[in-house]
Amino acid sequence: MGRRATPYFLILPSFLMAAFIILWPLYQIGQISLHDVNRFGMLREFSGLANFQALFADPDFLAALWRTLIWTLGVVLGTLIVSVPIALILNDDFYGRSIARVIIMLPWAVSLAMMAIVWRWALNGESGMLNSGLRGLGLIHTNIEWLAQGSTAFPMQILIGILVSIPFTTTIFLGGLSSVPDELYDAAAVEGAGRWQQFRHITLPLLRPFINIALVLNVIYVFNSFPIIWVTTQGGPANSTDILVTYLYKLGFRIGKLGEASAVSMITFGLLLVFTIIYVRLAMREEKDA
Amino acid sequence: MKKLKRSILYWILLSPIVVLTLFPFAVMFITAIKPATEMLSPTWWPDQPAFANFITMFGETNFGQALLNSLIVAVSTTVITILIAIPGGYALSRYRFGARSAFRQFLLISQMLSPIVLVIGLFRLIVWLGLIDNLAGLVFVYIGFNVAFAVWMLQSYFSTIPKDLEEAAWIEGASPWRTLVSVFLPLAVPAMVVTAIFTFIASWNEFILALTMLRSANGYTLPLQIFNLVSRYTVEWNFVMAAAFAATIPVAIVFAWLQRYLMRGLALGAVK
């Protein structure tokens, strides 16, 4: 074997593994989405874009599409807004900093499904601990059935989404902050810059590439996030908390409309590809700068 | 600002997020030790803490079997993923070859695809392989989804290991293979450990693929087993929470313990 072939030989196993579970399923989904298909997945005749047309005539799909937008923006913006100050605090020296770090990173180690199960119980209308906690604080007087309607369930799901996205985002920002040289701040302090000015003119610009990456990565993860909504409400009641991925799962594995479900997959994949191209561009640009 | 004053201010500022983060853990623990008679009373602390719930839970929830399944899946996924990813990461960090940048882009893109997007195709793949309701099928798919991340993490670590050491060994007359085994790999152990822990946690916690591919109760992994307890008509929340607590805390402790190293590794891997 020639030396030039060595690296190809080394990457082959990882390439094959990743390609097999991505390209083969993707090809299948593409096929199904363009065919008339029975509920056991038998392909019948080619049907062009009929599955896509059926989707865009389906009010539940359009509502889920719209809700996906709110869900993604809500969770991602909420996460970024909260994570910047948290990272700034955790980057500074104070008593108990390592404990604070551990606490804030903790949700990262927990299964999203498990987290959602706990919240489902905590949000229980009769004996949930959120209600008893809020009653104890005198904030509410009657119990709220949090998960019984979309108008309370969906905002709670967004809140849970923010909580579980904070650790990863904060970590990226901490990585960014640790790369800011202290001399910059010393120099700025000598020049008479206040803390806010230092933040605006030193920290924020240096943090910008990390904010961009955190933004795009979070959009991708949150857009795809399934367990929180599935475990707390399964998209219910009456599809009022469905986002694209839960609607896709329901169509495919509950109702057995595999053609339409695959069409949702293709649409989701298309949107993800756009986000991913943005990410790859950003990541590669960072690399050149570094 | 004095350090003490600053510490107090910071803890006050952090307190809402600290409370919200710890709330689910408190709910888990307190519910887990509530006796069945107090389940529906919305008190915080039970009058008669029933620590025995943890023991009863084992029988009630088939916890042992699910724990074993989760261990089998997570350990095999982790070991095989790392073994496959090491050569890949090594090639990316030590060789300059034509397809290098294409391969890196492929890794980035495949990292972005969550299993849920491909779930129908994956289901067909597993049916086609005859591995539905089989832990081996789940391991196979998990490896595919973790390998891109693992290669990416390993290559960014490997690139920080100076090449001089290997070159020195070659000059001393060691074969490339010998150099790899006795010079390079020992230096790369921390990288492998960090990557292994992330892979382990990811496969330990995975839900969607397990939900789709496992059919019979004896094959369920922990997240799925616990989810299924919640989907029953009557839910014994104290056992559910005891099981969730027992499935979560060991991983959380390992994570908290190694957190600093994990963070450093991830910051390096995610951004660089």
Coordinates of C-alpha atoms in Angstrom, one line a residue:
Chain A
M1 CA 0.0 0.0 0.0
G2 CA 1.4 3.4 -1.0
R3 CA 1.9 6.1 1.5
R4 CA -0.6 8.3 -0.2
A5 CA -3.4 5.8 0.4
T6 CA -2.7 5.6 4.2
P7 CA -4.9 8.5 5.3
Y8 CA -7.8 7.3 3.2
F9 CA -7.4 3.9 4.7
L10 CA -7.5 5.5 8.2
I11 CA -10.6 7.5 7.6
L12 CA -12.5 4.8 5.8
P13 CA -14.1 3.1 8.8
S14 CA -15.5 6.4 10.3
F15 CA -16.6 7.6 6.9
L16 CA -18.4 4.4 6.1
M17 CA -20.2 4.3 9.5
A18 CA -21.4 7.9 9.4
A19 CA -22.3 7.7 5.7
F20 CA -24.2 4.5 6.0
I21 CA -26.6 5.7 8.7
I22 CA -27.1 9.1 7.0
L23 CA -27.0 8.5 3.2
W24 CA -29.0 5.3 3.0
P25 CA -31.9 6.6 5.2
L26 CA -31.8 9.9 3.4
Y27 CA -32.2 8.1 0.1
Q28 CA -35.1 6.1 1.5
I29 CA -36.9 9.2 2.8
G30 CA -36.4 10.9 -0.5
Q31 CA -37.9 7.9 -2.3
I32 CA -40.9 7.6 0.0
S33 CA -41.7 11.3 -0.1
L34 CA -42.1 11.1 -3.9
H35 CA -44.3 8.0 -3.9
D36 CA -47.7 6.8 -2.9
V37 CA -47.0 4.5 0.0
N38 CA -49.1 2.3 2.2
R39 CA -48.8 2.3 6.0
F40 CA -46.3 -0.6 6.0
G41 CA -43.9 1.3 3.8
M42 CA -44.6 -0.5 0.5
L43 CA -43.9 1.9 -2.3
R44 CA -46.7 2.1 -4.9
E45 CA -46.6 4.4 -7.9
F46 CA -44.6 7.6 -8.2
S47 CA -46.7 10.5 -7.1
G48 CA -44.4 13.5 -7.7
L49 CA -45.0 16.2 -5.1
A50 CA -48.4 15.0 -4.0
N51 CA -47.2 14.3 -0.5
F52 CA -45.8 17.8 -0.2
Q53 CA -49.1 19.3 -1.6
A54 CA -51.1 17.3 1.0
L55 CA -48.9 18.8 3.7
F56 CA -49.3 22.4 2.6
A57 CA -53.1 21.8 2.6
D58 CA -52.9 20.5 6.1
P59 CA -53.6 23.2 8.7
D60 CA -52.0 21.1 11.5
F61 CA -48.7 21.0 9.5
L62 CA -48.8 24.8 8.8
A63 CA -49.4 25.4 12.5
A64 CA -46.5 23.1 13.5
L65 CA -44.3 24.9 11.0
W66 CA -45.1 28.3 12.5
R67 CA -44.7 26.9 16.0
T68 CA -41.3 25.5 15.1
L69 CA -40.3 29.0 14.3
I70 CA -41.5 30.4 17.6
W71 CA -40.0 27.5 19.5
T72 CA -36.6 27.8 17.8
L73 CA -36.4 31.6 18.1
G74 CA -37.8 31.6 21.7
V75 CA -35.4 29.0 23.0
V76 CA -32.3 30.2 21.1
L77 CA -32.7 33.9 21.9
G78 CA -33.7 33.2 25.5
T79 CA -30.6 31.0 25.9
L80 CA -28.2 33.5 24.4
I81 CA -29.5 36.4 26.4
V82 CA -29.2 34.4 29.7
S83 CA -25.9 32.7 28.8
V84 CA -23.8 35.8 28.1
P85 CA -24.1 37.2 31.7
I86 CA -23.8 33.8 33.2
A87 CA -20.5 33.2 31.3
L88 CA -19.2 36.6 32.3
I89 CA -19.9 35.9 35.9
L90 CA -18.4 32.4 35.8
N91 CA -15.3 33.7 34.0
D92 CA -14.7 36.1 36.9
D93 CA -13.1 35.0 40.2
F94 CA -15.4 34.7 43.2
Y95 CA -16.0 32.4 46.2
G96 CA -17.8 29.2 45.2
R97 CA -17.2 29.6 41.5
S98 CA -16.5 26.0 40.9
I99 CA -19.7 25.0 42.7
A100 CA -21.6 27.5 40.6
R101 CA -20.1 26.1 37.5
V102 CA -21.0 22.5 38.4
I103 CA -24.6 23.5 39.2
I104 CA -25.1 25.3 35.9
M105 CA -23.5 22.6 33.8
L106 CA -25.4 19.8 35.5
P107 CA -28.4 19.6 33.2
W108 CA -26.0 18.7 30.4
A109 CA -25.4 15.3 31.9
V110 CA -29.1 14.5 32.2
S111 CA -31.1 12.8 29.5
L112 CA -33.6 15.3 27.9
A113 CA -36.3 12.6 28.1
M114 CA -35.6 12.2 31.8
M115 CA -35.6 16.0 32.4
A116 CA -38.9 16.2 30.5
I117 CA -40.4 13.4 32.6
V118 CA -39.5 15.3 35.8
W119 CA -41.0 18.5 34.5
R120 CA -44.1 16.7 33.4
W121 CA -44.6 15.6 37.0
A122 CA -43.6 19.0 38.4
L123 CA -46.2 20.7 36.1
N124 CA -48.9 18.3 37.2
G125 CA -52.1 20.4 37.8
E126 CA -53.1 18.7 41.1
S127 CA -50.0 17.6 43.0
G128 CA -47.2 19.2 40.9
M129 CA -44.5 20.9 42.9
L130 CA -44.5 24.0 40.7
N131 CA -48.0 24.7 41.7
S132 CA -47.3 24.1 45.4
G133 CA -44.2 26.1 45.2
L134 CA -45.9 29.1 43.6
R135 CA -48.8 28.8 46.1
G136 CA -46.4 28.7 48.9
L137 CA -44.8 31.9 47.7
G138 CA -48.3 33.5 47.4
L139 CA -47.9 34.0 43.6
I140 CA -51.0 32.0 42.6
H141 CA -54.1 30.9 44.6
T142 CA -55.6 28.2 42.5
N143 CA -53.7 25.4 40.8
I144 CA -52.9 25.8 37.1
E145 CA -53.2 22.8 34.8
W146 CA -50.0 23.7 33.0
L147 CA -50.0 21.0 30.4
A148 CA -53.7 20.9 29.7
Q149 CA -53.7 23.6 27.0
G150 CA -51.1 24.8 24.5
S151 CA -51.3 28.4 25.8
T152 CA -49.6 27.4 29.1
A153 CA -47.8 24.2 28.0
F154 CA -45.9 25.7 25.1
P155 CA -44.3 28.6 27.0
M156 CA -43.3 26.1 29.8
Q157 CA -41.7 23.9 27.1
I158 CA -39.8 26.9 25.8
L159 CA -38.6 27.6 29.3
I160 CA -37.4 24.0 29.8
G161 CA -35.7 24.2 26.4
I162 CA -33.8 27.3 27.5
L163 CA -32.8 25.7 30.8
V164 CA -31.3 22.7 29.1
S165 CA -29.5 24.8 26.4
I166 CA -27.7 27.0 28.8
P167 CA -24.8 24.7 29.8
F168 CA -23.6 24.1 26.2
T169 CA -23.9 27.8 25.3
T170 CA -22.2 29.0 28.5
T171 CA -19.4 26.6 27.8
I172 CA -18.8 28.0 24.3
F173 CA -18.8 31.6 25.8
L174 CA -16.4 30.6 28.6
G175 CA -14.1 29.2 25.9
G176 CA -14.3 32.5 24.1
L177 CA -13.8 34.6 27.2
S178 CA -10.7 32.7 28.2
S179 CA -9.1 33.7 24.9
V180 CA -9.4 37.4 25.7
P181 CA -6.0 38.6 27.0
D182 CA -6.1 40.4 30.4
E183 CA -3.7 43.1 29.1
L184 CA -6.5 44.5 27.0
Y185 CA -8.6 45.2 30.1
D186 CA -5.7 46.6 32.0
A187 CA -4.9 48.9 29.1
A188 CA -8.6 50.0 28.9
A189 CA -8.7 50.6 32.6
V190 CA -5.6 52.8 32.4
E191 CA -7.4 54.8 29.6
G192 CA -10.2 55.3 32.0
A193 CA -12.8 52.9 30.5
G194 CA -15.6 51.8 32.8
R195 CA -16.8 48.3 33.2
W196 CA -19.7 48.8 30.7
Q197 CA -17.4 50.4 28.1
Q198 CA -14.9 47.6 28.5
F199 CA -17.7 45.1 27.9
R200 CA -19.0 46.9 24.9
H201 CA -15.7 47.7 23.2
I202 CA -13.6 44.7 24.2
T203 CA -15.6 41.7 25.4
L204 CA -18.5 41.8 23.0
P205 CA -16.5 42.2 19.8
L206 CA -14.1 39.4 20.8
L207 CA -17.0 37.2 21.8
R208 CA -18.9 37.8 18.6
P209 CA -17.5 34.8 16.7
F210 CA -18.4 32.6 19.6
I211 CA -21.9 34.1 19.8
N212 CA -22.3 33.4 16.1
I213 CA -21.3 29.8 16.5
A214 CA -23.5 29.3 19.5
L215 CA -26.4 30.9 17.6
V216 CA -26.2 28.6 14.6
L217 CA -25.5 25.5 16.6
N218 CA -28.4 26.2 19.0
V219 CA -30.7 26.8 16.1
I220 CA -29.8 23.4 14.7
Y221 CA -30.1 21.6 18.0
V222 CA -33.3 23.3 19.1
F223 CA -35.0 23.0 15.7
N224 CA -34.4 19.3 16.0
S225 CA -35.3 18.9 19.6
F226 CA -37.9 16.2 20.1
P227 CA -37.9 14.8 23.7
I228 CA -39.0 17.8 25.7
I229 CA -42.3 18.3 23.7
W230 CA -42.9 14.6 23.1
V231 CA -42.5 13.6 26.7
T232 CA -44.4 16.4 28.3
T233 CA -47.4 16.6 25.9
Q234 CA -46.8 14.4 22.8
G235 CA -47.6 17.6 20.8
G236 CA -51.1 17.6 22.4
P237 CA -53.7 18.6 23.4
A238 CA -55.2 18.6 19.9
N239 CA -51.8 19.2 18.2
S240 CA -51.5 22.5 20.0
T241 CA -47.8 22.1 21.0
D242 CA -46.6 20.2 17.9
I243 CA -43.4 21.3 16.2
L244 CA -42.2 19.8 12.9
V245 CA -40.3 16.9 14.4
T246 CA -43.1 15.8 16.8
Y247 CA -45.6 16.2 13.9
L248 CA -43.4 14.1 11.7
Y249 CA -43.2 11.3 14.3
K250 CA -46.9 11.3 14.8
L251 CA -47.6 11.2 11.0
G252 CA -45.1 8.4 10.6
F253 CA -45.5 6.1 13.6
R254 CA -49.0 6.9 14.9
I255 CA -51.2 7.7 11.9
G256 CA -49.0 5.7 9.4
K257 CA -49.0 8.4 6.7
L258 CA -45.4 7.5 5.8
G259 CA -45.4 9.5 2.6
E260 CA -46.3 12.8 4.2
A261 CA -44.1 12.1 7.2
S262 CA -41.1 11.6 4.8
A263 CA -42.1 14.9 3.1
V264 CA -41.9 16.6 6.5
S265 CA -38.4 15.0 6.9
M266 CA -37.3 16.3 3.6
I267 CA -38.5 19.8 4.4
T268 CA -36.8 19.6 7.8
F269 CA -33.6 18.3 6.2
G270 CA -33.7 21.2 3.6
L271 CA -34.0 23.8 6.4
L272 CA -31.2 22.1 8.4
L273 CA -29.0 22.0 5.4
V274 CA -29.3 25.8 5.1
F275 CA -28.4 26.3 8.8
T276 CA -25.5 23.8 8.4
I277 CA -24.0 25.6 5.4
I278 CA -24.1 28.8 7.5
Y279 CA -22.3 26.9 10.3
V280 CA -19.7 25.3 8.1
R281 CA -18.9 28.7 6.6
L282 CA -18.6 30.2 10.0
A283 CA -16.6 27.4 11.5
M284 CA -14.2 27.3 8.5
R285 CA -13.8 31.1 8.6
E286 CA -12.9 31.0 12.4
E287 CA -10.3 28.4 11.5
K288 CA -8.7 30.6 8.9
D289 CA -8.6 33.5 11.3
A290 CA -7.2 31.5 14.2
Chain B
M1 CA -14.6 45.5 44.2
K2 CA -13.6 43.3 47.1
K3 CA -13.8 39.6 46.4
L4 CA -16.4 39.0 49.2
K5 CA -18.7 41.7 48.0
R6 CA -18.4 40.5 44.4
S7 CA -19.1 36.9 45.5
I8 CA -22.3 37.9 47.2
L9 CA -23.4 40.0 44.3
Y10 CA -22.7 37.2 41.8
W11 CA -24.5 34.6 43.8
I12 CA -27.5 36.8 44.0
L13 CA -27.4 37.4 40.3
L14 CA -27.0 33.6 39.7
S15 CA -29.7 32.6 42.2
P16 CA -32.7 32.4 39.8
I17 CA -30.8 30.2 37.4
V18 CA -29.4 28.1 40.2
V19 CA -32.9 27.6 41.7
L20 CA -34.4 26.7 38.3
T21 CA -31.6 24.3 37.5
L22 CA -31.8 22.5 40.9
F23 CA -35.6 22.4 40.9
P24 CA -36.0 19.3 38.8
F25 CA -33.4 17.5 40.9
A26 CA -35.2 18.4 44.1
V27 CA -38.5 17.3 42.5
M28 CA -36.9 14.0 41.6
F29 CA -35.5 13.3 45.0
I30 CA -38.4 14.5 47.1
T31 CA -40.9 12.6 45.0
A32 CA -38.7 9.5 45.1
I33 CA -38.9 9.4 48.9
K34 CA -42.6 10.1 49.2
P35 CA -44.6 7.2 50.5
A36 CA -47.5 6.2 48.2
T37 CA -50.1 7.6 50.7
E38 CA -48.6 11.1 50.4
M39 CA -48.2 11.1 46.6
L40 CA -51.2 13.3 45.9
S41 CA -50.7 15.7 48.7
P42 CA -48.9 18.7 47.3
T43 CA -46.5 19.1 50.3
W44 CA -42.8 19.6 49.7
W45 CA -41.2 17.4 52.3
P46 CA -42.9 14.1 53.1
D47 CA -44.0 13.5 56.7
Q48 CA -42.6 10.0 56.6
P49 CA -39.7 9.8 54.1
A50 CA -39.8 6.3 52.5
F51 CA -36.2 5.7 51.4
A52 CA -37.3 2.1 50.9
N53 CA -38.9 3.3 47.7
F54 CA -35.5 3.0 46.0
I55 CA -35.4 -0.7 46.8
T56 CA -39.1 -1.4 45.9
M57 CA -38.6 0.6 42.7
F58 CA -36.1 -2.0 41.4
G59 CA -38.8 -4.7 41.3
E60 CA -41.7 -2.4 40.3
T61 CA -40.0 -0.8 37.3
N62 CA -37.8 -3.6 36.0
F63 CA -34.9 -1.3 36.7
G64 CA -32.2 -3.9 36.7
Q65 CA -32.9 -5.2 33.2
A66 CA -33.1 -1.7 31.8
L67 CA -29.9 -0.7 33.6
L68 CA -28.1 -3.7 32.1
N69 CA -29.4 -2.9 28.6
S70 CA -28.3 0.7 28.9
L71 CA -24.9 -0.4 30.1
I72 CA -24.5 -2.8 27.2
V73 CA -25.6 -0.2 24.6
A74 CA -23.5 2.7 26.0
V75 CA -20.3 0.7 26.7
S76 CA -20.3 -1.1 23.3
T77 CA -21.2 2.2 21.5
T78 CA -18.4 4.0 23.3
V79 CA -15.7 1.4 22.8
I80 CA -16.4 0.8 19.1
T81 CA -16.9 4.5 18.3
I82 CA -13.5 5.3 19.8
L83 CA -11.7 2.5 18.1
I84 CA -13.1 3.6 14.7
A85 CA -12.5 7.3 15.4
I86 CA -8.9 7.1 16.5
P87 CA -7.5 6.3 13.0
G88 CA -9.8 8.9 11.5
G89 CA -8.7 11.6 14.0
Y90 CA -5.1 10.6 13.5
A91 CA -5.3 10.9 9.7
L92 CA -6.9 14.4 10.0
S93 CA -4.3 15.7 12.3
R94 CA -1.2 14.2 10.9
Y95 CA -1.7 13.9 7.1
R96 CA -2.4 16.4 4.4
F97 CA -4.4 14.6 1.7
G98 CA -6.7 15.6 -1.1
A99 CA -10.1 14.7 0.5
R100 CA -9.1 16.1 3.9
S101 CA -11.3 19.2 3.8
A102 CA -14.2 17.4 2.1
F103 CA -14.1 14.8 4.9
R104 CA -14.0 17.5 7.5
Q105 CA -17.1 19.2 6.0
F106 CA -18.8 15.8 5.8
L107 CA -18.2 15.3 9.5
L108 CA -19.5 18.7 10.4
I109 CA -22.7 18.2 8.3
S110 CA -23.3 14.7 9.7
Q111 CA -23.0 16.1 13.2
M112 CA -25.8 18.5 12.5
L113 CA -28.3 15.8 11.5
S114 CA -30.3 14.7 14.5
P115 CA -31.7 11.1 14.3
I116 CA -35.3 12.5 14.4
V117 CA -34.9 14.0 10.9
L118 CA -34.0 10.6 9.4
V119 CA -36.1 8.5 11.7
I120 CA -38.3 6.9 9.0
G121 CA -35.3 6.0 6.9
L122 CA -33.4 4.7 9.9
F123 CA -36.3 2.6 10.8
R124 CA -36.3 1.1 7.3
L125 CA -32.6 0.5 7.5
I126 CA -32.9 -1.4 10.7
V127 CA -35.8 -3.4 9.4
W128 CA -33.8 -4.2 6.3
L129 CA -30.9 -5.4 8.5
G130 CA -33.3 -7.5 10.5
L131 CA -32.2 -5.7 13.7
I132 CA -35.5 -4.3 14.9
D133 CA -36.0 -4.7 18.7
N134 CA -32.3 -5.7 18.9
L135 CA -29.8 -3.9 21.0
A136 CA -27.1 -4.5 18.4
G137 CA -29.1 -2.5 15.9
L138 CA -29.3 0.4 18.3
V139 CA -25.6 0.2 18.9
F140 CA -24.9 0.2 15.2
V141 CA -27.0 3.4 14.6
Y142 CA -25.5 5.1 17.7
I143 CA -22.0 4.5 16.5
G144 CA -22.9 6.1 13.2
F145 CA -24.3 9.2 14.9
N146 CA -21.4 9.5 17.4
V147 CA -18.5 8.8 15.2
A148 CA -18.4 12.2 13.5
F149 CA -18.2 14.0 16.8
A150 CA -15.6 11.6 18.1
V151 CA -13.3 12.1 15.1
W152 CA -13.7 15.8 15.3
M153 CA -12.9 15.9 19.0
L154 CA -9.9 13.6 18.7
Q155 CA -8.4 15.4 15.7
S156 CA -8.4 18.7 17.6
Y157 CA -6.7 17.1 20.5
F158 CA -4.2 15.2 18.4
S159 CA -3.2 18.4 16.7
T160 CA -2.0 19.7 20.1
I161 CA 0.4 16.8 20.6
P162 CA 3.8 18.0 19.2
K163 CA 5.0 16.0 16.2
D164 CA 8.6 16.3 17.4
L165 CA 8.1 13.4 19.8
E166 CA 7.1 11.0 17.1
E167 CA 9.9 12.3 14.8
A168 CA 12.4 11.8 17.6
A169 CA 11.2 8.2 17.9
W170 CA 11.6 7.6 14.2
I171 CA 15.1 8.9 14.3
E172 CA 15.9 6.5 17.1
G173 CA 14.8 3.8 14.7
A174 CA 11.3 3.0 15.9
S175 CA 8.9 1.8 13.3
P176 CA 5.8 3.9 12.6
W177 CA 3.6 1.4 14.3
R178 CA 5.9 1.2 17.4
T179 CA 5.9 5.0 17.5
L180 CA 2.2 5.1 17.4
V181 CA 1.7 2.6 20.2
S182 CA 4.4 3.6 22.6
V183 CA 4.7 7.4 21.9
F184 CA 1.6 8.8 20.4
L185 CA -1.3 6.9 21.9
P186 CA -0.2 7.2 25.6
L187 CA -0.1 11.0 25.1
A188 CA -3.5 10.9 23.6
V189 CA -5.2 9.1 26.5
P190 CA -6.8 12.2 28.0
A191 CA -8.4 13.0 24.6
M192 CA -9.7 9.5 24.3
V193 CA -11.2 9.6 27.8
V194 CA -13.0 12.9 27.2
T195 CA -14.4 11.8 23.9
A196 CA -15.4 8.5 25.5
I197 CA -17.3 10.2 28.3
F198 CA -19.2 12.4 25.9
T199 CA -20.0 9.4 23.7
F200 CA -21.1 7.4 26.7
I201 CA -23.4 10.1 28.0
A202 CA -24.9 10.7 24.6
S203 CA -25.8 7.0 24.1
W204 CA -26.8 6.5 27.7
N205 CA -29.3 9.4 27.4
E206 CA -30.6 8.8 23.8
F207 CA -34.3 8.6 23.5
I208 CA -35.8 8.9 20.0
L209 CA -34.0 6.0 18.4
A210 CA -34.6 3.8 21.4
L211 CA -38.3 4.8 21.3
T212 CA -38.5 3.9 17.6
M213 CA -36.5 0.7 17.5
L214 CA -37.0 -1.1 20.7
R215 CA -40.3 -3.0 20.9
S216 CA -40.3 -5.4 23.8
A217 CA -40.1 -4.4 27.4
N218 CA -37.1 -6.6 28.3
G219 CA -35.0 -4.8 25.7
Y220 CA -35.7 -1.2 26.8
T221 CA -32.9 1.1 27.8
L222 CA -33.4 3.3 30.9
P223 CA -34.8 6.4 29.3
L224 CA -37.3 4.4 27.4
Q225 CA -38.2 2.1 30.3
I226 CA -38.9 5.2 32.5
F227 CA -40.8 6.9 29.8
N228 CA -43.0 3.9 29.4
L229 CA -43.8 3.9 33.1
V230 CA -45.2 7.4 32.6
S231 CA -47.3 6.4 29.6
R232 CA -49.3 3.9 31.7
Y233 CA -52.8 4.6 32.8
T234 CA -51.9 5.0 36.4
V235 CA -48.5 6.4 37.1
E236 CA -46.7 5.6 40.3
W237 CA -44.7 8.8 40.3
N238 CA -42.6 7.9 43.4
F239 CA -41.1 4.9 41.6
V240 CA -40.8 6.8 38.4
M241 CA -38.8 9.5 40.1
A242 CA -36.7 7.1 42.1
A243 CA -35.8 5.4 38.8
A244 CA -35.1 8.7 37.1
F245 CA -32.9 9.7 40.1
A246 CA -31.0 6.4 40.1
A247 CA -30.5 6.6 36.3
T248 CA -29.3 10.2 36.4
I249 CA -27.2 10.8 39.5
P250 CA -24.3 8.5 38.7
V251 CA -23.8 10.1 35.3
A252 CA -24.3 13.6 36.8
I253 CA -21.6 12.9 39.4
V254 CA -19.1 11.7 36.9
F255 CA -19.8 14.7 34.8
A256 CA -19.5 17.1 37.7
W257 CA -16.3 15.5 38.7
L258 CA -14.7 15.7 35.3
Q259 CA -16.5 18.8 34.2
R260 CA -13.5 21.0 34.0
Y261 CA -11.6 18.7 31.6
L262 CA -14.7 18.0 29.6
M263 CA -15.4 21.7 29.1
R264 CA -11.9 22.4 28.0
G265 CA -12.1 19.6 25.5
L266 CA -15.4 20.6 24.2
A267 CA -14.5 24.3 23.8
L268 CA -11.5 23.1 21.8
G269 CA -13.5 20.7 19.8
A270 CA -16.6 22.9 19.1
V271 CA -14.9 26.1 18.1
K272 CA -11.5 25.2 16.8

